[in-house]
Short mmCIF file of C-alpha atoms in Angstrom, two decimals:
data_model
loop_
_atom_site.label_atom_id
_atom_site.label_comp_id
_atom_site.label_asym_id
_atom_site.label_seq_id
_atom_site.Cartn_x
_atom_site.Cartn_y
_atom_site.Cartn_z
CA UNK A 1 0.00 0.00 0.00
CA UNK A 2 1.79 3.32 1.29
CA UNK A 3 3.54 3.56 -1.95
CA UNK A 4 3.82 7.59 -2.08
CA UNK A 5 5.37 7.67 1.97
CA UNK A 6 3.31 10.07 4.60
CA UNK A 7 0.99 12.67 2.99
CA UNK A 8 2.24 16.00 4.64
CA UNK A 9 -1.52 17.24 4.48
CA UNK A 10 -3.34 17.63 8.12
CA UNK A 11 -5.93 15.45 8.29
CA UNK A 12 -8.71 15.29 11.55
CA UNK A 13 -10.05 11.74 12.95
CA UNK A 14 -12.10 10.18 15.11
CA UNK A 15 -10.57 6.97 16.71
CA UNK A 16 -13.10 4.18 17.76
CA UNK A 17 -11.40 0.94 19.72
CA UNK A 18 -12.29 -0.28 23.04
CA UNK A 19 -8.56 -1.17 23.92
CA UNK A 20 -7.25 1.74 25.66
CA UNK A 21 -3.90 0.86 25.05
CA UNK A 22 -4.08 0.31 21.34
CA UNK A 23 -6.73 3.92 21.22
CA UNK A 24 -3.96 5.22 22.68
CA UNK A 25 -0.82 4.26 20.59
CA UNK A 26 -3.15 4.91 17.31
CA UNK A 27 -3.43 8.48 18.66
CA UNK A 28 -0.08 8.93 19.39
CA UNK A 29 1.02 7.45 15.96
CA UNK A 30 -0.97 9.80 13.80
CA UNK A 31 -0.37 13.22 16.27
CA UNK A 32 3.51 12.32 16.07
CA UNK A 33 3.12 13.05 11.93
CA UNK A 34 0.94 15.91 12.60
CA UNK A 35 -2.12 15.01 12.13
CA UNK A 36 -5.50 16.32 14.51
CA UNK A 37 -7.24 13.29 17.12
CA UNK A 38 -10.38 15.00 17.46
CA UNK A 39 -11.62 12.23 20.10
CA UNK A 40 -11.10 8.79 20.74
CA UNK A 41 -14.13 6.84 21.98
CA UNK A 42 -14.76 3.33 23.09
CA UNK A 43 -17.68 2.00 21.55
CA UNK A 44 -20.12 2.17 18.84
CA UNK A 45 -23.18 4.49 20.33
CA UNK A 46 -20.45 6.97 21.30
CA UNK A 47 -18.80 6.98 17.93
CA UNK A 48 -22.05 7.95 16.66
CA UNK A 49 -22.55 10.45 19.22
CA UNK A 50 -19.10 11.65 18.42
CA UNK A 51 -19.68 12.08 14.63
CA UNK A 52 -23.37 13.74 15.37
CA UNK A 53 -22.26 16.09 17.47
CA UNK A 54 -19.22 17.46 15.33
CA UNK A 55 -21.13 17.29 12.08
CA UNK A 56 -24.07 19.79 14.28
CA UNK A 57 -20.90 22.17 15.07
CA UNK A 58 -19.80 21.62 11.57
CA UNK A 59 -16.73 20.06 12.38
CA UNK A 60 -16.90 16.47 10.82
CA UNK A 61 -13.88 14.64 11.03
CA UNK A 62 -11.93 13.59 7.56
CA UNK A 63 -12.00 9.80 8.72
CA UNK A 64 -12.93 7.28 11.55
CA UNK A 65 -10.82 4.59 12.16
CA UNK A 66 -12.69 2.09 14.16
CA UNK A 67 -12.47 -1.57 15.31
CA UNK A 68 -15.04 -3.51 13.75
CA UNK A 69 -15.51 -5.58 17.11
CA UNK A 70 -16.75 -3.14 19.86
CA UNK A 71 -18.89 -3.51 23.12
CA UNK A 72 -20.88 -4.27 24.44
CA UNK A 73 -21.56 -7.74 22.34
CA UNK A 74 -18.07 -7.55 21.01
CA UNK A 75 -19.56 -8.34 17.34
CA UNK A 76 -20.18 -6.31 14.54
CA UNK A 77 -21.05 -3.06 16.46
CA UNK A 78 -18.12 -1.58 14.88
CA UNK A 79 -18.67 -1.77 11.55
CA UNK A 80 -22.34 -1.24 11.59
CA UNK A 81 -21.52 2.16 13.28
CA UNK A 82 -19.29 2.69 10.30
CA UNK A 83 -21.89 1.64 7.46
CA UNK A 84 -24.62 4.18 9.41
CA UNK A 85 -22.02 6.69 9.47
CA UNK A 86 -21.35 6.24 5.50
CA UNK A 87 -24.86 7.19 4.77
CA UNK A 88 -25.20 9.77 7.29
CA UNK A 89 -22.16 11.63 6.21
CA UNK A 90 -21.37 10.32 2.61
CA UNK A 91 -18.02 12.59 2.67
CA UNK A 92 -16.85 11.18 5.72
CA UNK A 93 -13.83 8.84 5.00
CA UNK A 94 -14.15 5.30 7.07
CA UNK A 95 -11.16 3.22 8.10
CA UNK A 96 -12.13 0.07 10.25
CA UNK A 97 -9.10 -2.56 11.70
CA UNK A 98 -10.24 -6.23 12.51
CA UNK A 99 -8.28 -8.92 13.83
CA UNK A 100 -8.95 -10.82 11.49
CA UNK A 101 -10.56 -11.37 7.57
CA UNK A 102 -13.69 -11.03 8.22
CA UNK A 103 -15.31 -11.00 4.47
CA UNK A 104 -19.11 -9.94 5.21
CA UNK A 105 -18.44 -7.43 6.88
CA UNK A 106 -15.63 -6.27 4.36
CA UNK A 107 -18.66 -6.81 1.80
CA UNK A 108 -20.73 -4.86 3.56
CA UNK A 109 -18.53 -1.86 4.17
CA UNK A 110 -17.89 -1.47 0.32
CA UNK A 111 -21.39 -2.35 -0.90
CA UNK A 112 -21.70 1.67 -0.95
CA UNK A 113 -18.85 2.77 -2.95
CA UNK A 114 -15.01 1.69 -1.95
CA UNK A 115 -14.38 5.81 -2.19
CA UNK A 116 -12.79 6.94 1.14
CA UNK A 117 -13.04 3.59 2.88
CA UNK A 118 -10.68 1.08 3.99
CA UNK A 119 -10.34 -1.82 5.69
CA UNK A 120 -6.87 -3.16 7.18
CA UNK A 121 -5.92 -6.18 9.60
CA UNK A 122 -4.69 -4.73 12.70
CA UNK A 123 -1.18 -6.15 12.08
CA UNK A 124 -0.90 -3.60 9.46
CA UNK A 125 -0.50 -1.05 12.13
CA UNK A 126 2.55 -2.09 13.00
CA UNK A 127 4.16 -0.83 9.78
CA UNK A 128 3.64 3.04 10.88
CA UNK A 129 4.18 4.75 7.89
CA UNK A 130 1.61 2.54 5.75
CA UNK A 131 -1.02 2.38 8.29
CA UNK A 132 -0.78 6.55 8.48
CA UNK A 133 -0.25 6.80 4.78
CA UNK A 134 -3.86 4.59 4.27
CA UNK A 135 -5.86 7.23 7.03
CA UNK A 136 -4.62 10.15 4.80
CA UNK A 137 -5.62 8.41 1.55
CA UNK A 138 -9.06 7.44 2.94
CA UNK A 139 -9.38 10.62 4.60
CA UNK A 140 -9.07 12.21 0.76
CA UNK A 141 -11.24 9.87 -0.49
CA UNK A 142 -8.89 6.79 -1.77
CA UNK A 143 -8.93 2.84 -1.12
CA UNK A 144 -7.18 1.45 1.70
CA UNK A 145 -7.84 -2.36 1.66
CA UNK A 146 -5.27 -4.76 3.16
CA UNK A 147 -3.63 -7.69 0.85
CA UNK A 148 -5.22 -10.51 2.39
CA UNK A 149 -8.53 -9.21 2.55
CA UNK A 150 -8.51 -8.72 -1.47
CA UNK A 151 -7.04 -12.19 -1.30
CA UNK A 152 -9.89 -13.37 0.28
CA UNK A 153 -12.09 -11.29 -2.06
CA UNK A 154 -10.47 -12.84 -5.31
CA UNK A 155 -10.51 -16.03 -4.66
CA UNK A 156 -14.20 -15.61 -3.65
CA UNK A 157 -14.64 -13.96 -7.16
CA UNK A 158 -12.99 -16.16 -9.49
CA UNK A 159 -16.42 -18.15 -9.16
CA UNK A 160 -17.50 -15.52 -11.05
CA UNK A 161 -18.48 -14.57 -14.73
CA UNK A 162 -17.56 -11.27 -14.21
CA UNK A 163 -13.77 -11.08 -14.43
CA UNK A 164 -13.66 -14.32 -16.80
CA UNK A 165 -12.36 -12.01 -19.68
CA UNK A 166 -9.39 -10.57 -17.24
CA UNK A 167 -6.12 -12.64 -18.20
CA UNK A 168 -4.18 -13.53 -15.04
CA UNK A 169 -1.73 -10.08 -14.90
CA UNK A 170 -4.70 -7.99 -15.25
CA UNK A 171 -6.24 -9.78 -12.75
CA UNK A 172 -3.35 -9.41 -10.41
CA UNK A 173 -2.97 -5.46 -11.66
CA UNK A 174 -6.66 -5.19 -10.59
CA UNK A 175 -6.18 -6.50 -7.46
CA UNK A 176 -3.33 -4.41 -6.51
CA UNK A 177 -5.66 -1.19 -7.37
CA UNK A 178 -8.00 -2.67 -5.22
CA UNK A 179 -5.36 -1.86 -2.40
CA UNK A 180 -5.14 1.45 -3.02
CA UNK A 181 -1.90 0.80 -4.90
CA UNK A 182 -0.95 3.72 -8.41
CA UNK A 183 0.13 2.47 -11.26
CA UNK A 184 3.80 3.35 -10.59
CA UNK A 185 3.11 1.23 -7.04
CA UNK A 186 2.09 -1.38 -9.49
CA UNK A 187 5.07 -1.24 -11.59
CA UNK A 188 7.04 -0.90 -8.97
CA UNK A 189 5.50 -4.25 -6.87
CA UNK A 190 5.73 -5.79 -10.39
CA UNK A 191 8.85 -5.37 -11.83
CA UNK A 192 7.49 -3.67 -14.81
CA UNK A 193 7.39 -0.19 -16.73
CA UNK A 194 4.73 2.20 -16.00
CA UNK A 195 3.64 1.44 -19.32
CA UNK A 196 3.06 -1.74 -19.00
CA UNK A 197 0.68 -1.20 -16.29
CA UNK A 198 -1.39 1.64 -17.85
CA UNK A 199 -2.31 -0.85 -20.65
CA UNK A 200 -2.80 -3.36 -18.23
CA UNK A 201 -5.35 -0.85 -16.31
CA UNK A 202 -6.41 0.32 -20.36
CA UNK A 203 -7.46 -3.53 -20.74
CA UNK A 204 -9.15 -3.87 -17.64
CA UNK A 205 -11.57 -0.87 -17.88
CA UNK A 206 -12.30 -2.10 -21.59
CA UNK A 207 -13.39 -5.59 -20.68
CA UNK A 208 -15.49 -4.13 -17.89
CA UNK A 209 -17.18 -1.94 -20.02
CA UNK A 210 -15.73 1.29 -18.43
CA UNK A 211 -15.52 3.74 -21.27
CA UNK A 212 -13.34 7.16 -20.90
CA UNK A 213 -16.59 9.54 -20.36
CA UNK A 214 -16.65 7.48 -17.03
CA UNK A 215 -13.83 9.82 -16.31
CA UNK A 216 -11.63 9.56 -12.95
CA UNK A 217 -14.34 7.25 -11.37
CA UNK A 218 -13.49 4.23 -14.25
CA UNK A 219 -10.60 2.81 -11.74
CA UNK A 220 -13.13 3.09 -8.63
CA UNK A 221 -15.61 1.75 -11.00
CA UNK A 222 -13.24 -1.21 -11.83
CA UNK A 223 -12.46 -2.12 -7.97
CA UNK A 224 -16.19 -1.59 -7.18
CA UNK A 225 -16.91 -4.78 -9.80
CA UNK A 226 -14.01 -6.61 -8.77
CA UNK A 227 -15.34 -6.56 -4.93
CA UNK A 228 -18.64 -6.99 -5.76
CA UNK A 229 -18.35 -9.73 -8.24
#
């Protein structure tokens, strides 16, 4: 993922995670890079409290990052805060962490639109500067999603009619956008030019029937079929 380093730009967030130890060392790993922790709550109902009140004083946040298991049932209360909060606030970028791949409720977290929303295993956090680099690219909008949860994704969509036409590199290439990853990451991850992938990514979006008028929204257009499919 972090392929560009640590955006410079300030961003504001909302940290939801019932471990006050790991709340903690989230906050102090984004406010050590400069960046604003506007709260830090412990559960679902006062994330949504959180993100109410703000939004009322016209303050929303640029992302949450939240834990997708949060009291008081220690289930899904996490994520379902984040899905309400993606309607509610359709600018507001969503980050949640899980233990684990949990595919439903990565499916149901993107069913929306994958723009400004992530999803990373909690390991990830260990490797600082991509786990800040994803909240700044969510926060603006982008794709976070960690390796083995498009893994889990792709082998659930090769099933699928959908992506028959893909050949196995553009398949790969698409799956590596579905990270977050540019085209240089790409190249760069796949020891090839930057022109090989931008006809890769030219293939891909002609196969799945993205045409050019589809603008800047063809490659979130792309991952939104490959997740879906």
């Amino acid at each position: 993922m972090g392929d560009r380093g640590i955006v410079e730009d300030r961003v504001r967030v909302v940290i939801a995670e019932d471990s006050v130890l790991l709340r903690e060392g989230l906050t102090r790993l984004l406010t050590d890079r400069g960046h604003e922790v506007v709260a830090g709550v412990g559960d679902a109902e006062a994330l949504i409290k959180t993100i109410t009140d703000l939004a009322a004083e016209g303050s929303l946040p640029d992302v949450v990052v939240a834990d997708v298991r949060m009291p008081p049932t220690h289930t899904d209360e996490g994520v379902r805060a984040a899905v309400q909060l993606r309607k509610q606030h359709p600018g507001l970028g969503v980050l949640v962490l899980s233990q684990y791949v949990e595919e439903r409720y990565a499916t149901e977290l993107l069913a929306g639109s994958s723009r400004g929303v992530g999803y990373l295993l909690k390991d990830r956090v260990a490797e600082v500067r991509e786990f800040v680099d994803a909240v700044v690219r969510v926060a603006g909008g982008g794709t976070a999603l960690d390796p083995e949860v498009v893994a889990q994704l792709l082998g659930r969509s090769r099933k699928q009619d959908v992506l028959a036409g893909l050949t196995p590199r553009e398949r790969e290439v698409l799956g590596l956008m579905a990270e977050g990853r540019t085209n240089s990451a790409i190249a760069r991850q796949l020891v090839v030019s930057d022109g090989a992938v931008e006809k890769h990514v030219s293939n891909i979006f002609l196969k799945l029937g993205l045409s050019q008028s589809d603008g800047d929204h063809r490659r979130v257009l792309a991952v939104l079929t490959y997740l879906n499919s």
